[in-house]
């Protein structure tokens, strides 16, 4: 294919403004997908994504329209996957910016525009949902003008009714520049996603920036200098369709017997062994997990199943790590590393659904650097493994630079939230009349708790959050231990700031009292720092008549109840003589 006939683009939108619906319509309109095959929102493949309405993994599809090859690259929409988004955008020359005609420009719209500008993309504004009675395209046009986008360029559309889909496709051809690429240059292919298939090995999603690649070529991954022979190249139509060659400007896949996604990471450059490119494409980063937690099967006999499941998941996810860990309270499990909380939840849910496991997951932690008095330096991501406070000279924790984009009216709430989470104000900039960017220095451990959700709820969803690791700094931290029924439960230990330790201890004991079920005996819950008890609450014993009322002696009813419990995941762990439910391990995240 001549590069003049290729267009590479993505669709960006604030949540629910109609990105997936528009993508579907474009595929239907161009017969890329027949009606019968058309599932709702084909681009979001995983069930989980569909249910949560979020896009986790980037996907690509090639659309043939008017003798042009249009490559639509889907991008994930969550802060945990910011790096994948940046690589997807790097594979495009243009973006369709979808704006809801009734909602207008929102914070994520702004964040998306910045991203698009950063990657030098041609932006096509689409005002969607003009079929809605509340649609007000004129107001949206005014907003566009305010943020520096020519309103005359906006296309009015209804993805739902299929109105003006052809105009959008035409604009993709007419306005987005063709890729500028030399087909005769040495191969440079940008990996913008990769996944593992048990039959074919790793499938690399690539944008060919320069050169070309075909079957039997010897390719070289530039970050790790590993080489492989190409088994197949092709494009997504949307199913994987083999092709003789992928040439400069095109988007498709390369299969080459790579057995591990960690050898073919997002952002890497693929070149040829015989005629390598002089330099890799800019921007490669090996994304590392930032958040760690312990994963334990509620039933110890599921340990091997869990191990196999984790191995399988890791095949497909280069940013997820795990290693065996033991807890006195929870037994044998794994310490797992994730990009962020959403990533953690997604993996937990996949393990429970796809492998039918019942799991308990401990509160997420960051990696701390501990300097001991004897000069040893430890890197610890499990609070339970913290050394005795008497041995510690100093504790360093990771800090991030956080940027929050939001409408001015929510600045007060957002600042308060940052301050409550040990944020240190750095800067505030007006983007336009009523939009602001706040910059804060914050401990990563505060961001990974409920921060993102809280920010969203305090700003009615308008704020967006971006953060990057700044480095490690000394903090006044202590380990908060929890004793249940007089026994220290290592998996409930957390690291807190000394200033908040009493408050946290108090909150945790009260919260645990609520979530741990009553037993036949009284269960005291205590919080302790360095062996000193700082807070206490008691779970009263269950009274006999309560039990009778519950089960009533009717054996069939009791059995039914038990079976019902069995169906739903139990997520409960027997620790000594006390049963501790999943909520207890996450209590620290909720805070007050
Ligand atoms: P995320 O993937 O969650 O970011 O959302 P999205 O931007 O992909 O939005 P999606 O396509 O899922 O659409 C959100 C809702 O808007 C759905 O209920 C759609 O049916 C509806 N919707 C999309 N386009 C239109 C439209 O043109 N008119 C109307 N009335 N509804 C639309």
XYZ file of C-alpha atoms and ligand atoms in Angstrom:
624
model
C 0.000 0.000 0.000
C 1.246 3.476 -0.902
C 1.580 5.573 2.210
C -0.537 8.315 0.593
C -3.486 5.945 0.889
C -3.031 5.153 4.568
C -4.477 7.006 7.552
C -3.747 6.086 11.158
C -6.007 7.510 13.820
C -7.580 7.003 17.206
C -10.802 8.140 18.833
C -10.568 10.111 22.035
C -13.470 11.121 24.235
C -14.618 11.853 27.726
C -16.194 8.759 29.260
C -19.638 7.946 27.805
C -19.503 10.547 25.058
C -19.820 7.740 22.534
C -16.370 6.556 21.529
C -17.204 2.854 21.273
C -20.545 3.449 19.596
C -18.893 5.619 16.957
C -16.195 3.006 16.342
C -18.910 0.360 15.852
C -20.803 2.541 13.387
C -17.654 3.184 11.365
C -17.003 -0.550 11.143
C -20.582 -1.247 10.092
C -20.745 1.559 7.586
C -17.606 0.357 5.840
C -18.685 -3.310 5.978
C -15.592 -4.084 8.012
C -17.991 -6.055 10.118
C -21.220 -7.581 8.890
C -24.371 -7.042 10.890
C -24.522 -10.648 11.910
C -21.014 -10.596 13.235
C -21.462 -7.250 14.820
C -21.356 -7.638 18.530
C -21.959 -4.624 20.567
C -18.715 -2.773 20.844
C -16.336 -5.190 19.236
C -13.328 -3.145 20.110
C -13.623 -3.844 23.819
C -12.905 -7.544 23.680
C -12.740 -8.649 27.254
C -15.972 -9.304 29.151
C -14.683 -7.419 32.084
C -14.128 -4.345 29.994
C -17.591 -4.552 28.608
C -19.133 -4.831 32.021
C -17.177 -2.007 33.508
C -17.418 0.055 30.373
C -13.719 0.732 30.316
C -11.117 -0.022 27.740
C -8.147 -1.785 29.232
C -6.102 -2.983 26.313
C -5.482 -1.115 23.118
C -6.969 -2.790 20.053
C -6.620 -2.023 16.402
C -8.705 -2.505 13.291
C -8.091 -1.817 9.618
C -10.974 -0.256 7.690
C -11.061 -0.170 3.900
C -12.896 2.864 2.618
C -12.736 4.672 -0.744
C -9.529 2.826 -1.706
C -7.897 4.004 1.478
C -6.617 1.930 4.361
C -7.801 3.508 7.602
C -6.276 2.113 10.772
C -8.268 2.771 13.900
C -6.307 2.281 17.096
C -8.280 2.100 20.309
C -6.736 3.518 23.470
C -7.246 2.585 27.107
C -8.813 5.236 29.291
C -7.404 4.938 32.789
C -4.467 6.530 34.563
C -3.000 3.076 35.338
C -2.462 2.555 31.612
C -1.197 6.020 30.676
C 1.962 4.669 29.084
C 0.041 2.343 26.759
C -2.106 5.286 25.724
C 0.969 7.339 24.887
C 2.344 4.556 22.659
C -0.984 4.127 20.880
C -1.070 7.836 20.148
C 2.513 7.680 18.914
C 1.289 5.204 16.299
C -1.261 7.706 14.895
C -1.226 10.889 12.819
C -4.688 12.034 13.821
C -7.496 11.741 16.335
C -11.269 12.012 16.275
C -12.292 13.985 19.333
C -15.813 12.996 20.346
C -17.816 15.465 22.388
C -21.314 14.831 23.676
C -23.647 17.496 22.260
C -25.574 17.680 25.506
C -22.678 17.470 27.966
C -20.190 19.616 26.123
C -16.465 19.838 26.741
C -15.440 18.041 29.917
C -12.239 17.536 31.818
C -11.278 14.359 30.014
C -11.914 16.120 26.724
C -9.300 18.651 27.760
C -6.839 16.037 28.933
C -7.297 14.269 25.607
C -6.653 17.427 23.647
C -3.394 17.971 25.514
C -2.355 14.428 24.778
C -3.227 14.806 21.106
C -1.266 18.049 20.847
C 1.682 16.505 22.640
C 1.787 13.821 19.960
C 1.276 16.331 17.169
C -1.996 14.772 16.048
C -4.472 16.363 13.673
C -7.723 16.642 15.658
C -11.152 16.175 14.065
C -13.830 17.424 16.468
C -17.070 15.439 16.330
C -20.114 16.695 18.199
C -21.980 13.468 18.905
C -25.508 12.630 20.094
C -27.184 15.419 18.138
C -30.326 13.251 18.217
C -30.766 13.959 21.925
C -33.443 16.490 22.816
C -30.950 18.172 25.143
C -28.321 18.440 22.410
C -26.892 21.907 22.099
C -24.262 21.845 19.348
C -23.995 25.641 19.250
C -22.930 25.772 22.856
C -20.340 23.044 22.197
C -19.042 25.075 19.258
C -18.600 28.082 21.506
C -16.684 25.922 23.935
C -14.482 24.662 21.125
C -13.641 28.209 20.179
C -12.701 28.947 23.780
C -10.272 26.077 23.898
C -8.665 27.015 20.625
C -10.337 24.587 18.225
C -11.963 25.950 15.076
C -15.712 25.266 15.507
C -16.209 25.268 11.755
C -14.230 22.055 11.641
C -16.660 20.237 13.909
C -18.801 17.502 12.394
C -22.268 17.055 13.893
C -23.121 13.377 14.269
C -25.237 10.771 15.934
C -23.344 7.560 16.445
C -26.564 6.013 17.664
C -28.530 6.732 14.503
C -25.580 6.572 12.139
C -25.888 10.227 11.125
C -22.866 11.665 9.277
C -20.612 8.667 9.729
C -19.567 9.108 6.080
C -18.565 12.714 6.758
C -16.363 11.592 9.611
C -14.690 8.944 7.455
C -14.166 11.489 4.671
C -12.621 13.904 7.152
C -10.221 11.182 8.316
C -9.019 10.855 4.711
C -8.985 14.550 3.884
C -7.700 16.094 7.084
C -5.400 13.572 8.705
C -1.984 13.539 7.049
C -0.755 10.366 5.410
C 2.111 8.768 7.308
C 5.485 10.084 6.290
C 7.643 7.060 5.986
C 10.419 5.634 3.928
C 9.622 2.104 2.817
C 13.224 1.584 1.734
C 14.674 2.571 5.119
C 15.737 -0.027 7.685
C 12.715 -1.423 9.537
C 11.389 0.501 12.535
C 8.163 -0.923 13.921
C 6.618 0.531 17.084
C 5.072 -2.065 19.400
C 1.947 -0.407 20.797
C 0.494 -3.535 22.347
C 1.261 -7.209 22.637
C -0.548 -10.267 23.853
C 0.060 -13.948 24.224
C -1.760 -16.649 22.337
C -1.194 -20.215 23.472
C -0.882 -21.490 19.872
C 1.037 -18.721 18.190
C 3.026 -17.183 21.002
C 3.284 -13.434 21.364
C 1.369 -11.311 18.887
C 2.934 -7.873 18.589
C 0.630 -5.029 17.540
C 2.805 -2.743 15.477
C 2.839 0.445 13.524
C 5.519 0.301 10.846
C 7.246 3.672 11.061
C 9.873 2.885 8.430
C 10.875 -0.039 6.230
C 8.909 -3.246 5.798
C 8.613 -6.714 7.274
C 7.520 -10.103 5.924
C 7.499 -13.801 6.759
C 10.921 -15.380 7.360
C 12.623 -12.045 8.082
C 14.947 -12.107 11.062
C 13.771 -9.399 13.401
C 15.484 -7.823 16.383
C 13.874 -6.281 19.471
C 15.959 -3.195 20.078
C 15.558 -2.922 23.877
C 16.869 -6.402 24.645
C 18.672 -7.329 21.398
C 16.747 -10.604 21.123
C 16.127 -11.884 17.632
C 13.384 -14.039 16.160
C 12.257 -15.300 12.776
C 8.917 -13.975 11.554
C 6.200 -16.639 11.156
C 3.423 -14.374 9.982
C 2.517 -10.749 9.460
C -0.970 -9.407 8.899
C -3.641 -6.858 9.738
C -6.739 -6.719 11.927
C -9.821 -6.903 9.776
C -10.858 -6.958 12.719
C -9.873 -10.634 12.930
C -6.206 -11.363 12.360
C -5.727 -11.669 8.612
C -2.357 -12.768 7.215
C -0.705 -10.597 4.602
C 2.458 -10.909 2.525
C 4.156 -7.847 3.878
C 3.637 -4.904 6.199
C 5.175 -1.724 4.855
C 5.949 1.743 6.132
C 2.888 3.575 7.480
C 0.824 0.430 8.044
C -0.638 -1.026 11.215
C -0.833 -4.753 11.852
C 0.701 -7.632 13.737
C 3.895 -9.657 13.740
C 4.064 -13.237 15.023
C 7.557 -14.598 15.493
C 7.599 -17.339 18.089
C 8.246 -15.014 21.027
C 7.183 -16.995 24.059
C 6.944 -14.256 26.648
C 5.350 -10.800 26.397
C 8.131 -9.505 28.602
C 10.427 -9.930 25.597
C 8.156 -7.809 23.440
C 7.066 -4.873 25.530
C 4.887 -1.936 24.615
C 7.020 0.936 23.334
C 9.846 -1.241 22.005
C 11.160 -0.936 18.449
C 11.353 -3.950 16.155
C 14.028 -3.804 13.456
C 15.748 -6.353 11.225
C 18.809 -8.279 12.274
C 20.566 -8.038 8.918
C 19.942 -4.334 8.432
C 19.150 -2.786 11.802
C 17.931 0.764 12.305
C 20.559 3.141 13.650
C 18.438 4.139 16.649
C 15.274 2.935 18.338
C 12.098 5.018 18.247
C 11.961 7.549 21.082
C 9.946 7.072 24.242
C 10.595 3.474 25.217
C 10.008 2.815 28.896
C 9.878 -0.455 30.704
C 6.762 0.025 32.808
C 7.206 -1.269 36.296
C 4.637 -2.210 38.891
C 4.118 0.520 41.465
C 1.651 -1.165 43.774
C 2.074 -4.466 45.569
C -0.268 -6.708 47.470
C -0.501 -10.248 48.720
C -2.845 -12.684 46.987
C -3.936 -15.721 48.966
C -6.379 -18.510 48.137
C -9.046 -18.708 50.836
C -8.693 -22.443 50.570
C -5.039 -23.425 51.001
C -5.418 -26.383 48.661
C -5.930 -23.936 45.774
C -2.344 -22.729 45.973
C -1.149 -24.650 42.912
C -4.156 -23.583 40.858
C -3.461 -19.977 41.783
C 0.185 -20.343 40.829
C -0.685 -21.711 37.408
C -3.284 -19.005 36.879
C -0.775 -16.286 37.758
C 1.751 -17.776 35.352
C -0.831 -17.736 32.587
C -1.896 -14.186 33.305
C 1.669 -13.020 33.332
C 2.191 -14.440 29.848
C -0.183 -11.770 28.699
C 0.766 -8.910 30.904
C 4.347 -7.720 31.009
C 3.662 -5.176 33.727
C 2.306 -7.668 36.241
C 4.754 -9.474 38.557
C 4.429 -12.105 41.264
C 6.560 -14.117 43.636
C 5.766 -16.586 46.401
C 5.207 -15.160 49.854
C 4.144 -16.607 53.158
C 2.070 -14.976 55.796
C 1.663 -16.312 59.298
C -1.977 -15.422 59.176
C -2.870 -16.292 55.592
C -0.498 -19.129 54.776
C 1.018 -19.560 51.332
C 0.335 -16.979 48.673
C 1.994 -14.528 46.321
C 3.208 -10.952 46.468
C 2.003 -9.379 43.241
C 2.982 -6.124 41.566
C 0.507 -3.955 39.631
C 0.495 -0.646 37.760
C -2.257 0.692 39.968
C -5.455 -0.202 41.781
C -7.580 -0.742 38.692
C -4.963 -3.094 37.303
C -5.052 -4.948 40.616
C -8.835 -5.246 40.604
C -8.885 -6.410 37.012
C -6.392 -9.186 37.759
C -8.208 -10.254 40.894
C -11.484 -10.444 39.011
C -9.959 -12.384 36.155
C -8.464 -14.900 38.570
C -11.791 -15.394 40.276
C -13.818 -15.634 37.103
C -11.588 -17.370 34.631
C -9.981 -19.755 37.112
C -12.834 -19.995 39.577
C -10.598 -19.076 42.486
C -11.722 -17.625 45.771
C -9.116 -15.141 46.910
C -8.181 -12.801 49.662
C -6.064 -9.853 48.654
C -4.185 -7.703 51.145
C -4.106 -3.908 51.135
C -1.855 -2.522 48.415
C 1.485 -1.104 49.401
C 4.264 0.767 47.638
C 7.922 -0.209 47.781
C 9.737 1.420 50.721
C 13.478 1.942 51.067
C 14.664 1.370 54.582
C 18.073 2.366 55.835
C 19.002 0.407 58.934
C 21.196 1.709 61.701
C 23.875 -0.799 60.710
C 23.937 0.746 57.215
C 21.972 -1.981 55.412
C 19.460 -0.757 52.852
C 16.305 -2.799 52.333
C 13.639 -2.507 49.670
C 10.376 -3.687 51.147
C 6.968 -3.834 49.574
C 5.282 -5.890 52.254
C 4.612 -4.010 55.518
C 4.770 -7.288 57.446
C 8.469 -7.537 56.616
C 9.430 -4.190 58.117
C 12.325 -4.524 60.553
C 12.042 -3.681 64.236
C 11.633 0.113 64.604
C 14.667 0.151 66.911
C 16.839 -0.992 63.987
C 15.594 1.612 61.512
C 17.633 4.758 60.819
C 15.292 6.154 58.176
C 12.447 5.209 55.860
C 12.100 6.578 52.356
C 8.965 6.353 50.301
C 8.207 7.051 46.624
C 6.811 10.483 45.748
C 5.026 11.483 42.558
C 4.329 14.710 40.755
C 0.583 14.707 40.325
C -1.241 16.878 37.802
C -4.951 17.397 38.075
C -6.954 19.061 35.307
C -10.328 20.326 36.430
C -12.897 23.100 36.151
C -12.176 26.015 38.437
C -15.263 25.529 40.590
C -13.842 22.289 42.019
C -10.396 23.617 42.884
C -11.235 24.012 46.580
C -12.408 20.418 46.983
C -9.472 19.003 45.052
C -6.938 21.010 47.067
C -8.476 19.861 50.298
C -8.291 16.260 49.154
C -4.627 16.630 48.161
C -3.788 18.192 51.496
C -5.581 15.429 53.382
C -3.398 12.990 51.485
C -0.112 14.620 52.438
C 0.056 16.552 49.176
C 2.427 19.481 48.905
C 1.141 22.237 46.654
C 3.480 23.006 43.735
C 1.599 25.048 41.159
C -1.744 26.178 39.804
C -2.190 27.278 36.196
C -5.220 28.556 34.364
C -5.658 26.780 31.054
C -8.460 29.107 30.062
C -11.109 31.153 31.823
C -12.498 28.375 33.928
C -10.154 25.449 33.631
C -7.233 24.831 35.914
C -4.256 22.536 36.245
C -3.171 21.810 39.811
C 0.260 20.365 40.511
C 1.055 18.605 43.746
C 3.904 16.597 45.129
C 2.403 13.583 46.843
C 3.421 10.260 48.322
C 2.564 7.480 45.890
C 1.076 5.506 48.777
C -1.637 8.157 49.153
C -2.441 8.191 45.439
C -2.889 4.434 45.284
C -5.476 4.355 48.009
C -8.872 5.703 47.187
C -7.522 8.998 45.874
C -8.589 8.711 42.239
C -12.147 7.692 43.137
C -12.417 10.417 45.742
C -11.146 12.996 43.318
C -13.707 11.873 40.766
C -16.554 11.979 43.240
C -15.590 15.361 44.677
C -15.434 16.874 41.212
C -18.472 15.085 39.790
C -16.159 13.196 37.467
C -14.665 16.308 35.931
C -11.109 16.003 37.196
C -8.419 13.975 35.505
C -5.312 12.752 37.188
C -1.861 12.120 35.809
C 1.209 11.324 37.811
C 4.810 10.424 37.340
C 7.308 9.056 39.764
C 9.591 11.710 41.168
C 11.853 9.666 43.406
C 12.304 8.518 46.983
C 12.249 10.862 49.952
C 12.531 10.473 53.667
C 9.221 10.312 55.543
C 8.233 9.889 59.119
C 6.497 6.532 58.784
C 5.556 3.834 61.218
C 4.200 0.332 60.958
C 0.724 -0.084 62.338
C 0.011 -3.634 63.516
C -3.358 -5.198 64.106
C -4.055 -7.879 66.683
C -7.189 -9.958 66.378
C -8.142 -11.930 69.433
C -4.715 -11.195 70.883
C -2.831 -12.494 67.842
C -0.872 -10.275 65.490
C -2.266 -10.676 61.973
C 0.719 -9.889 59.776
C -1.399 -9.452 56.648
C -3.253 -6.555 58.285
C -0.107 -4.526 59.038
C 0.175 -1.241 57.176
C 2.591 1.648 56.928
C 1.172 5.004 57.988
C 2.488 8.474 58.606
C 3.365 9.031 62.240
C 1.144 12.124 62.456
C -1.900 10.099 61.461
C -1.075 6.881 63.244
C -3.495 7.289 66.180
C -6.310 8.342 63.934
C -5.672 5.429 61.571
C -5.397 2.963 64.436
C -8.665 4.186 65.830
C -10.419 4.063 62.521
C -9.095 0.618 61.654
C -10.145 -1.007 64.913
C -13.632 0.459 64.592
C -13.925 -0.541 60.965
C -12.681 -4.075 61.602
C -15.249 -4.386 64.349
C -17.892 -3.717 61.710
C -16.642 -6.054 59.015
C -15.444 -9.075 60.986
C -18.472 -11.246 61.771
C -19.419 -12.137 65.308
C -18.109 -15.371 66.728
C -19.167 -17.549 69.650
C -16.696 -15.648 71.796
C -15.734 -12.025 72.252
C -13.063 -10.909 69.776
C -10.886 -7.959 70.772
C -9.308 -5.945 67.952
C -6.224 -3.931 68.833
C -3.981 -1.562 66.914
C -0.347 -1.344 67.960
C 2.794 0.535 67.044
C 6.089 -1.037 68.022
C 4.310 -3.294 70.523
C 2.396 -0.455 72.170
C -1.388 -0.709 71.937
C -2.873 2.557 70.647
C -6.500 1.630 69.976
C -8.958 -1.111 70.770
C -12.470 -2.280 69.939
C -14.393 -5.426 70.879
C -16.582 -7.576 68.718
C -19.155 -8.941 71.143
C -19.867 -12.656 71.251
C -22.808 -14.012 69.315
C -25.744 -14.760 71.554
C -27.214 -18.268 71.453
C -30.750 -17.215 70.515
C -29.406 -15.261 67.534
C -27.991 -18.478 66.178
C -31.256 -20.313 66.703
C -33.138 -17.635 64.928
C -30.759 -17.814 62.032
C -30.913 -21.486 61.358
C -34.174 -22.335 63.078
C -33.245 -26.018 63.192
C -34.685 -26.553 59.712
C -31.976 -28.578 58.079
C -33.016 -28.013 54.453
C -33.096 -24.302 54.978
C -29.707 -24.398 56.574
C -28.301 -26.410 53.700
C -29.777 -24.018 51.201
C -28.155 -21.163 53.016
C -24.823 -22.946 52.990
C -25.068 -23.714 49.298
C -25.958 -20.173 48.533
C -22.894 -19.043 50.413
C -20.801 -21.488 48.470
C -21.934 -20.091 45.133
C -20.976 -16.514 45.884
C -17.279 -16.086 46.532
C -16.563 -16.320 50.186
C -13.433 -14.188 50.251
C -13.015 -15.084 53.898
C -9.906 -16.384 55.619
C -9.673 -18.373 58.832
C -6.983 -16.757 60.946
C -6.469 -18.680 64.181
C -9.974 -19.089 65.521
C -11.382 -16.010 63.783
C -12.783 -15.677 60.284
C -11.585 -12.493 58.569
C -13.390 -11.312 55.428
C -11.855 -9.547 52.421
C -13.257 -6.152 53.453
C -11.054 -6.219 56.529
C -7.884 -6.282 54.444
C -9.028 -3.335 52.369
C -10.359 -1.300 55.310
C -7.243 0.863 55.392
C -8.004 2.059 51.858
C -11.391 3.449 52.703
C -10.343 5.927 55.370
C -12.629 8.580 56.644
P -16.386 4.526 27.480
O -15.922 3.390 26.613
O -17.012 4.054 28.767
O -15.378 5.617 27.650
O -17.609 5.222 26.779
P -17.701 5.606 25.286
O -17.212 6.988 25.112
O -17.134 4.525 24.454
O -19.268 5.667 25.133
P -20.237 4.586 24.504
O -20.013 4.425 23.061
O -20.226 3.376 25.368
O -21.588 5.389 24.683
C -22.056 5.799 25.943
C -23.578 5.851 25.921
O -24.001 6.850 25.007
C -24.206 4.549 25.454
O -25.349 4.343 26.215
C -24.552 4.828 24.001
O -25.649 4.078 23.565
C -24.876 6.309 24.038
N -24.634 6.979 22.746
C -23.537 6.923 21.980
N -23.679 7.663 20.873
C -24.925 8.203 20.940
C -25.679 9.066 20.081
O -25.256 9.510 19.021
N -26.915 9.419 20.520
C -27.431 8.957 21.692
N -28.650 9.339 22.034
N -26.761 8.133 22.505
C -25.519 7.760 22.140
